[in-house]
Tab-separated table of C-alpha atoms in Angstrom:
chain	number	residue	atom	x	y	z
A	1	UNK	CA	-0.030	0.023	-0.080
A	2	UNK	CA	2.718	2.285	0.911
A	3	UNK	CA	4.578	1.389	-2.185
A	4	UNK	CA	1.640	2.279	-4.378
A	5	UNK	CA	1.296	5.608	-2.676
A	6	UNK	CA	4.943	6.362	-3.181
A	7	UNK	CA	4.809	5.463	-6.805
A	8	UNK	CA	1.779	7.794	-7.362
A	9	UNK	CA	3.487	10.733	-5.733
A	10	UNK	CA	6.587	10.170	-7.703
A	11	UNK	CA	4.529	9.981	-10.985
A	12	UNK	CA	2.657	13.245	-10.020
A	13	UNK	CA	5.801	15.030	-9.405
A	14	UNK	CA	7.330	13.883	-12.677
A	15	UNK	CA	4.189	14.873	-14.585
A	16	UNK	CA	4.121	18.283	-12.875
A	17	UNK	CA	7.776	18.753	-13.610
A	18	UNK	CA	7.263	18.023	-17.276
A	19	UNK	CA	4.269	20.381	-17.490
A	20	UNK	CA	6.334	23.162	-15.848
A	21	UNK	CA	9.172	22.491	-18.133
A	22	UNK	CA	6.865	22.613	-21.273
A	23	UNK	CA	5.192	25.882	-20.009
A	24	UNK	CA	8.612	27.499	-19.318
A	25	UNK	CA	9.942	26.421	-22.788
A	26	UNK	CA	6.914	28.010	-24.585
A	27	UNK	CA	7.131	31.229	-22.544
A	28	UNK	CA	10.864	31.719	-23.216
A	29	UNK	CA	10.444	31.039	-26.966
A	30	UNK	CA	7.620	33.548	-27.264
A	31	UNK	CA	9.548	36.078	-25.197
A	32	UNK	CA	12.579	35.642	-27.352
A	33	UNK	CA	10.731	36.072	-30.729
A	34	UNK	CA	8.918	39.112	-29.447
A	35	UNK	CA	12.263	40.662	-28.347
A	36	UNK	CA	14.085	40.034	-31.609
A	37	UNK	CA	11.267	40.801	-34.009
A	38	UNK	CA	10.679	44.392	-32.877
A	39	UNK	CA	14.153	45.757	-33.299
A	40	UNK	CA	14.637	44.182	-36.591
A	41	UNK	CA	11.469	45.732	-37.943
A	42	UNK	CA	12.296	49.043	-36.508
A	43	UNK	CA	15.771	48.980	-37.841
A	44	UNK	CA	14.482	47.982	-41.291
A	45	UNK	CA	11.968	50.719	-41.391
A	46	UNK	CA	14.633	53.139	-40.109
A	47	UNK	CA	17.051	52.232	-42.773
A	48	UNK	CA	14.413	52.399	-45.553
A	49	UNK	CA	13.415	55.733	-44.280
A	50	UNK	CA	16.891	57.113	-44.126
A	51	UNK	CA	17.786	55.755	-47.595
A	52	UNK	CA	14.718	57.619	-48.930
A	53	UNK	CA	15.610	60.755	-47.258
A	54	UNK	CA	19.339	60.550	-48.544
A	55	UNK	CA	18.151	59.745	-52.062
A	56	UNK	CA	15.820	62.651	-51.880
A	57	UNK	CA	18.396	64.891	-50.634
A	58	UNK	CA	20.899	63.908	-53.360
A	59	UNK	CA	18.309	64.469	-56.019
A	60	UNK	CA	17.478	67.927	-54.676
A	61	UNK	CA	21.258	68.755	-54.453
A	62	UNK	CA	21.846	67.573	-58.030
A	63	UNK	CA	18.859	69.522	-59.302
A	64	UNK	CA	20.114	72.694	-57.423
A	65	UNK	CA	23.781	72.418	-58.448
A	66	UNK	CA	23.651	71.152	-62.045
A	67	UNK	CA	22.074	74.292	-63.489
A	68	UNK	CA	24.641	76.522	-61.702
A	69	UNK	CA	27.620	74.433	-62.919
A	70	UNK	CA	26.319	74.342	-66.405
A	71	UNK	CA	25.775	78.118	-66.428
A	72	UNK	CA	29.346	78.711	-65.224
A	73	UNK	CA	30.775	76.399	-67.916
A	74	UNK	CA	28.682	78.042	-70.614
A	75	UNK	CA	29.850	81.473	-69.231
A	76	UNK	CA	33.509	80.412	-69.452
A	77	UNK	CA	32.989	79.109	-73.027
A	78	UNK	CA	31.288	82.265	-74.007
A	79	UNK	CA	34.021	84.436	-72.502
A	80	UNK	CA	36.666	82.368	-74.365
A	81	UNK	CA	34.815	82.551	-77.652
A	82	UNK	CA	34.520	86.305	-77.108
A	83	UNK	CA	38.191	86.744	-76.420
A	84	UNK	CA	38.925	84.598	-79.355
A	85	UNK	CA	36.839	86.679	-81.719
A	86	UNK	CA	38.259	89.958	-80.364
A	87	UNK	CA	41.859	88.701	-80.693
A	88	UNK	CA	41.365	86.999	-84.092
A	89	UNK	CA	44.164	88.720	-85.920
A	90	UNK	CA	46.118	91.741	-86.823
A	91	UNK	CA	48.044	93.041	-89.834
A	92	UNK	CA	49.988	95.851	-91.095
A	93	UNK	CA	51.439	96.959	-94.484
A	94	UNK	CA	54.927	95.807	-94.777
A	95	UNK	CA	55.114	94.209	-91.422
A	96	UNK	CA	52.894	92.263	-89.010
A	97	UNK	CA	52.239	91.040	-85.488
A	98	UNK	CA	50.366	88.581	-83.556
A	99	UNK	CA	49.600	88.189	-79.862
A	100	UNK	CA	49.750	85.632	-77.100
A	101	UNK	CA	50.586	85.177	-73.446
A	102	UNK	CA	50.347	83.146	-70.343
A	103	UNK	CA	50.713	83.364	-66.607
A	104	UNK	CA	50.214	80.249	-64.624
A	105	UNK	CA	52.279	78.082	-67.025
A	106	UNK	CA	56.070	78.056	-67.730
A	107	UNK	CA	56.950	78.457	-71.389
A	108	UNK	CA	58.150	74.877	-71.500
A	109	UNK	CA	54.869	73.511	-70.066
A	110	UNK	CA	52.777	75.786	-72.421
A	111	UNK	CA	54.888	74.779	-75.391
A	112	UNK	CA	54.600	71.032	-74.561
A	113	UNK	CA	50.777	71.404	-74.127
A	114	UNK	CA	50.323	73.101	-77.516
A	115	UNK	CA	52.781	70.747	-79.173
A	116	UNK	CA	50.924	67.762	-77.895
A	117	UNK	CA	47.500	69.104	-79.067
A	118	UNK	CA	48.658	70.426	-82.449
A	119	UNK	CA	50.801	67.564	-83.261
A	120	UNK	CA	47.985	65.228	-82.683
A	121	UNK	CA	45.769	67.099	-85.078
A	122	UNK	CA	48.340	68.137	-87.792
A	123	UNK	CA	51.084	66.556	-89.733
A	124	UNK	CA	54.085	69.019	-89.242
A	125	UNK	CA	56.524	66.955	-91.227
A	126	UNK	CA	56.151	69.262	-94.246
A	127	UNK	CA	57.597	72.214	-92.255
A	128	UNK	CA	61.254	72.672	-92.282
A	129	UNK	CA	63.558	75.085	-90.462
A	130	UNK	CA	67.257	76.164	-90.560
A	131	UNK	CA	69.270	77.919	-87.827
A	132	UNK	CA	71.558	80.602	-89.248
A	133	UNK	CA	74.450	82.266	-87.493
A	134	UNK	CA	74.206	80.047	-84.350
A	135	UNK	CA	75.858	81.816	-81.456
A	136	UNK	CA	75.974	84.993	-83.334
A	137	UNK	CA	74.155	86.756	-80.630
A	138	UNK	CA	70.540	87.990	-79.861
A	139	UNK	CA	69.007	91.389	-80.281
A	140	UNK	CA	69.881	92.230	-76.567
A	141	UNK	CA	73.484	91.759	-77.411
A	142	UNK	CA	73.430	94.606	-79.984
A	143	UNK	CA	70.780	97.074	-78.802
A	144	UNK	CA	71.727	98.385	-75.467
A	145	UNK	CA	69.039	98.248	-72.807
A	146	UNK	CA	66.734	95.935	-74.733
A	147	UNK	CA	66.297	92.736	-73.022
A	148	UNK	CA	63.842	89.917	-72.345
A	149	UNK	CA	62.719	91.588	-69.056
A	150	UNK	CA	62.724	95.189	-70.257
A	151	UNK	CA	60.661	94.574	-73.399
A	152	UNK	CA	58.156	92.407	-71.682
A	153	UNK	CA	57.975	94.659	-68.569
A	154	UNK	CA	57.287	97.646	-70.825
A	155	UNK	CA	54.573	95.824	-72.807
A	156	UNK	CA	52.896	94.706	-69.531
A	157	UNK	CA	52.478	98.384	-68.603
A	158	UNK	CA	50.320	98.802	-71.620
A	159	UNK	CA	48.513	95.441	-71.928
A	160	UNK	CA	45.247	96.942	-70.638
A	161	UNK	CA	45.322	100.530	-71.914
A	162	UNK	CA	45.328	102.297	-75.199
A	163	UNK	CA	48.914	103.442	-75.228
A	164	UNK	CA	49.616	101.167	-78.151
A	165	UNK	CA	46.194	99.123	-78.589
A	166	UNK	CA	43.791	100.684	-80.966
A	167	UNK	CA	46.245	102.988	-82.749
A	168	UNK	CA	45.369	103.145	-86.369
A	169	UNK	CA	47.308	101.477	-89.081
A	170	UNK	CA	48.085	103.330	-92.302
A	171	UNK	CA	45.895	101.351	-94.528
A	172	UNK	CA	42.227	101.430	-95.884
A	173	UNK	CA	39.819	98.556	-95.407
A	174	UNK	CA	40.498	97.351	-98.914
A	175	UNK	CA	44.357	97.234	-98.285
A	176	UNK	CA	45.238	100.572	-99.839
A	177	UNK	CA	48.099	102.247	-98.017
A	178	UNK	CA	47.712	105.530	-96.423
A	179	UNK	CA	50.848	107.495	-97.294
A	180	UNK	CA	52.415	109.847	-94.820
A	181	UNK	CA	54.304	113.197	-95.024
A	182	UNK	CA	56.786	111.581	-97.404
A	183	UNK	CA	54.366	109.324	-99.079
A	184	UNK	CA	55.391	106.132	-97.523
A	185	UNK	CA	54.286	104.384	-94.326
A	186	UNK	CA	57.055	104.693	-91.775
A	187	UNK	CA	54.627	105.520	-88.980
A	188	UNK	CA	55.766	105.373	-85.306
A	189	UNK	CA	53.291	107.651	-83.526
A	190	UNK	CA	50.848	105.794	-81.212
A	191	UNK	CA	47.909	106.893	-79.117
A	192	UNK	CA	49.861	107.479	-76.000
A	193	UNK	CA	52.790	109.442	-77.545
A	194	UNK	CA	52.030	111.062	-80.820
A	195	UNK	CA	53.241	114.701	-80.026
A	196	UNK	CA	56.519	114.001	-81.750
A	197	UNK	CA	56.825	112.714	-85.341
A	198	UNK	CA	59.177	109.666	-84.739
A	199	UNK	CA	58.570	108.033	-88.151
A	200	UNK	CA	59.851	109.379	-91.470
A	201	UNK	CA	56.220	109.738	-92.610
A	202	UNK	CA	54.549	110.792	-89.361
A	203	UNK	CA	52.659	114.062	-88.829
A	204	UNK	CA	53.011	115.787	-85.427
A	205	UNK	CA	50.083	114.954	-83.221
A	206	UNK	CA	48.635	112.270	-85.404
A	207	UNK	CA	48.565	108.831	-83.939
A	208	UNK	CA	49.424	106.039	-86.569
A	209	UNK	CA	51.551	102.826	-86.353
A	210	UNK	CA	52.853	100.409	-89.075
A	211	UNK	CA	54.238	97.168	-87.965
A	212	UNK	CA	57.933	98.105	-87.867
A	213	UNK	CA	57.043	101.372	-86.199
A	214	UNK	CA	55.367	99.476	-83.326
A	215	UNK	CA	58.392	97.260	-82.981
A	216	UNK	CA	60.732	100.175	-83.151
A	217	UNK	CA	58.984	102.229	-80.385
A	218	UNK	CA	58.721	99.347	-78.022
A	219	UNK	CA	62.430	98.731	-78.297
A	220	UNK	CA	63.115	102.546	-77.982
A	221	UNK	CA	61.137	102.877	-74.858
A	222	UNK	CA	62.293	99.606	-73.276
A	223	UNK	CA	65.960	100.569	-73.857
A	224	UNK	CA	65.807	103.846	-72.076
A	225	UNK	CA	68.003	105.437	-74.845
A	226	UNK	CA	67.592	108.972	-76.346
A	227	UNK	CA	65.452	109.394	-79.406
A	228	UNK	CA	68.483	110.158	-81.518
A	229	UNK	CA	70.422	107.097	-80.379
A	230	UNK	CA	67.167	104.937	-81.029
A	231	UNK	CA	67.140	106.127	-84.574
A	232	UNK	CA	70.727	105.195	-85.046
A	233	UNK	CA	70.624	101.833	-83.354
A	234	UNK	CA	67.216	100.281	-83.724
A	235	UNK	CA	66.148	98.938	-87.239
A	236	UNK	CA	62.890	99.819	-88.666
A	237	UNK	CA	61.183	100.219	-92.103
A	238	UNK	CA	62.892	101.881	-95.041
A	239	UNK	CA	66.383	103.331	-95.321
A	240	UNK	CA	66.617	105.620	-92.314
A	241	UNK	CA	68.540	105.398	-89.160
A	242	UNK	CA	69.720	101.838	-88.455
A	243	UNK	CA	68.123	100.792	-91.797
A	244	UNK	CA	65.779	97.878	-92.229
A	245	UNK	CA	65.717	94.573	-90.388
A	246	UNK	CA	67.210	92.573	-93.376
A	247	UNK	CA	70.246	94.790	-93.601
A	248	UNK	CA	70.569	94.718	-89.880
A	249	UNK	CA	70.680	90.862	-89.591
A	250	UNK	CA	73.214	90.664	-92.494
A	251	UNK	CA	75.520	93.391	-91.205
A	252	UNK	CA	75.712	92.224	-87.665
A	253	UNK	CA	75.317	88.495	-88.028
A	254	UNK	CA	72.486	87.874	-85.473
A	255	UNK	CA	71.158	84.507	-84.971
A	256	UNK	CA	67.726	83.795	-86.620
A	257	UNK	CA	65.750	80.891	-87.632
A	258	UNK	CA	63.457	80.657	-90.743
A	259	UNK	CA	60.571	78.116	-90.934
A	260	UNK	CA	59.499	77.258	-94.309
A	261	UNK	CA	55.886	75.790	-95.059
A	262	UNK	CA	53.286	76.447	-97.621
A	263	UNK	CA	50.861	79.413	-98.067
A	264	UNK	CA	47.838	77.152	-97.702
A	265	UNK	CA	48.794	75.785	-94.341
A	266	UNK	CA	49.271	78.735	-91.854
A	267	UNK	CA	48.189	76.457	-88.990
A	268	UNK	CA	50.979	73.964	-89.649
A	269	UNK	CA	53.626	76.558	-89.841
A	270	UNK	CA	52.651	78.187	-86.560
A	271	UNK	CA	52.164	74.775	-84.840
A	272	UNK	CA	55.686	73.711	-86.025
A	273	UNK	CA	57.234	76.939	-84.707
A	274	UNK	CA	55.651	76.417	-81.264
A	275	UNK	CA	56.392	72.800	-80.945
A	276	UNK	CA	60.090	73.540	-81.854
A	277	UNK	CA	60.516	75.322	-78.605
A	278	UNK	CA	62.968	77.705	-80.121
A	279	UNK	CA	60.643	80.707	-79.965
A	280	UNK	CA	60.148	82.643	-76.650
A	281	UNK	CA	58.146	85.713	-75.606
A	282	UNK	CA	59.785	88.869	-76.749
A	283	UNK	CA	61.215	87.320	-79.897
A	284	UNK	CA	60.627	89.073	-83.283
A	285	UNK	CA	58.585	87.175	-85.830
A	286	UNK	CA	58.711	88.169	-89.599
A	287	UNK	CA	56.196	86.637	-92.075
A	288	UNK	CA	57.008	86.493	-95.735
A	289	UNK	CA	54.372	86.434	-98.536
A	290	UNK	CA	54.098	83.627	-101.045
A	291	UNK	CA	55.908	85.663	-103.719
A	292	UNK	CA	59.085	85.813	-101.522
A	293	UNK	CA	62.451	84.591	-102.790
A	294	UNK	CA	64.872	83.517	-100.123
A	295	UNK	CA	68.607	84.007	-100.478
A	296	UNK	CA	71.233	81.404	-99.438
A	297	UNK	CA	71.451	82.952	-96.007
A	298	UNK	CA	67.787	82.464	-95.285
A	299	UNK	CA	66.737	86.019	-95.746
A	300	UNK	CA	64.633	87.293	-98.606
A	301	UNK	CA	66.392	88.726	-101.651
A	302	UNK	CA	62.976	89.499	-102.859
A	303	UNK	CA	60.092	89.891	-100.367
A	304	UNK	CA	56.375	90.021	-100.975
A	305	UNK	CA	53.911	91.422	-98.298
A	306	UNK	CA	56.181	91.044	-95.315
A	307	UNK	CA	54.847	91.745	-91.770
A	308	UNK	CA	56.525	91.797	-88.394
A	309	UNK	CA	55.422	91.644	-84.703
A	310	UNK	CA	56.464	90.672	-81.104
A	311	UNK	CA	55.734	87.238	-80.009
A	312	UNK	CA	54.185	87.131	-76.605
A	313	UNK	CA	52.926	83.422	-76.332
A	314	UNK	CA	51.425	82.558	-72.924
A	315	UNK	CA	53.355	85.160	-71.086
A	316	UNK	CA	50.358	87.412	-70.317
A	317	UNK	CA	47.898	84.535	-70.022
A	318	UNK	CA	46.889	84.159	-73.708
A	319	UNK	CA	47.223	81.362	-76.059
A	320	UNK	CA	50.633	79.937	-77.150
A	321	UNK	CA	50.320	81.351	-80.684
A	322	UNK	CA	49.831	84.970	-79.641
A	323	UNK	CA	51.791	87.935	-80.693
A	324	UNK	CA	51.405	91.720	-80.664
A	325	UNK	CA	51.531	93.826	-83.739
A	326	UNK	CA	49.909	96.633	-86.004
A	327	UNK	CA	47.917	95.377	-88.923
A	328	UNK	CA	45.693	96.720	-91.620
A	329	UNK	CA	44.010	94.396	-94.069
A	330	UNK	CA	45.067	90.704	-94.192
A	331	UNK	CA	44.522	88.845	-97.417
A	332	UNK	CA	45.542	85.666	-95.426
A	333	UNK	CA	42.392	85.915	-93.367
A	334	UNK	CA	40.500	88.259	-95.693
A	335	UNK	CA	39.936	90.547	-92.610
A	336	UNK	CA	40.542	94.225	-91.927
A	337	UNK	CA	42.046	94.943	-88.504
A	338	UNK	CA	43.247	98.466	-89.048
A	339	UNK	CA	45.036	98.879	-85.673
A	340	UNK	CA	47.532	97.822	-83.182
A	341	UNK	CA	46.356	94.775	-81.252
A	342	UNK	CA	47.579	91.356	-79.947
A	343	UNK	CA	46.058	88.199	-81.347
A	344	UNK	CA	46.986	84.846	-83.108
A	345	UNK	CA	49.977	85.165	-85.393
A	346	UNK	CA	48.431	86.684	-88.451
A	347	UNK	CA	50.477	87.519	-91.669
A	348	UNK	CA	49.471	90.347	-94.022
A	349	UNK	CA	49.161	87.875	-96.801
A	350	UNK	CA	49.388	84.016	-97.289
A	351	UNK	CA	52.978	83.229	-96.383
A	352	UNK	CA	55.477	80.677	-97.181
A	353	UNK	CA	57.944	81.338	-94.435
A	354	UNK	CA	58.408	82.970	-90.979
A	355	UNK	CA	61.584	84.060	-89.423
A	356	UNK	CA	62.218	84.113	-85.608
A	357	UNK	CA	64.814	86.581	-84.386
A	358	UNK	CA	65.824	86.021	-80.615
A	359	UNK	CA	65.380	88.930	-78.359
A	360	UNK	CA	67.462	87.724	-75.447
A	361	UNK	CA	67.864	85.320	-72.519
A	362	UNK	CA	64.556	83.927	-71.004
A	363	UNK	CA	63.590	84.439	-67.536
A	364	UNK	CA	64.901	81.057	-66.498
A	365	UNK	CA	68.233	81.743	-67.950
A	366	UNK	CA	68.304	85.277	-66.426
A	367	UNK	CA	67.640	84.055	-62.957
A	368	UNK	CA	70.265	81.438	-63.348
A	369	UNK	CA	72.991	84.032	-63.984
């Protein structure tokens, strides 16, 4: 009897324990599921909400910034186009000029940049060049006070005013020359200094610059010499003073380098000159028309429509093909410029050759000394 009672009690305890264990197991599982489900759902909802907010913010930012950036880009392109149109060319009777400058880039860097661009677009193999009188000296070795720094410093003073810029060129819109006091075009009076008749054909008080007159006056002012000394020392146009540039180069044996191309490919000729790396800001460039006959020394024995100017390249922040000159009507571009200006190298007529005459040592060489 006692054994039966004991067995029943043990059985009840076991059954109760099993029930308690099962109940506890169910409660724990439900609690765990409830605890884990809620954070996951909240986190997923939060993440999705944040993603929507971020995406919306990004879209708003893009929508706000894109028009502004596009406007700025269009504005830059518009300004560049405007400058390009304003500086599209210059010309003068007998001599010519072209403008270019750069500030932020060294001459070597700008030359390499232009070289890479232009060589990729143009085959320059048809352009040839010959260096004459190597080591014979630069312009600065023969004209006292004229140097790389003095010329470019002087030009920089008048880069933004009308001291030179805008001075009329002695030619009509159809290319007809305007003769001066002696019937020729040796005109050296500019807007900022026309009280004295510097040129052989100048009128007192009348502003007028032909291409050689502009180059002569820049050298005259940059040198600091007297007017009389400048006439006797600095070459110009015609048979006055120090005579013309061709005679000057032959008499003194200066170093110079002609580049030969064809009249129908001005771009190739200019690109080859820049890519060569010989030309630097301040150097003189002569352009020779397609009727020119070159002598054995690389100088014209017979010249047609010559033009001269001062190369500025990127020195003042312009393009690598820029120069400064006085030009009237150019048959090469079929455009009337009629004034002193800086722009891309522009001959007075289709040309077959250009000659570079070195001004002096560059900034790098000067600083090294």
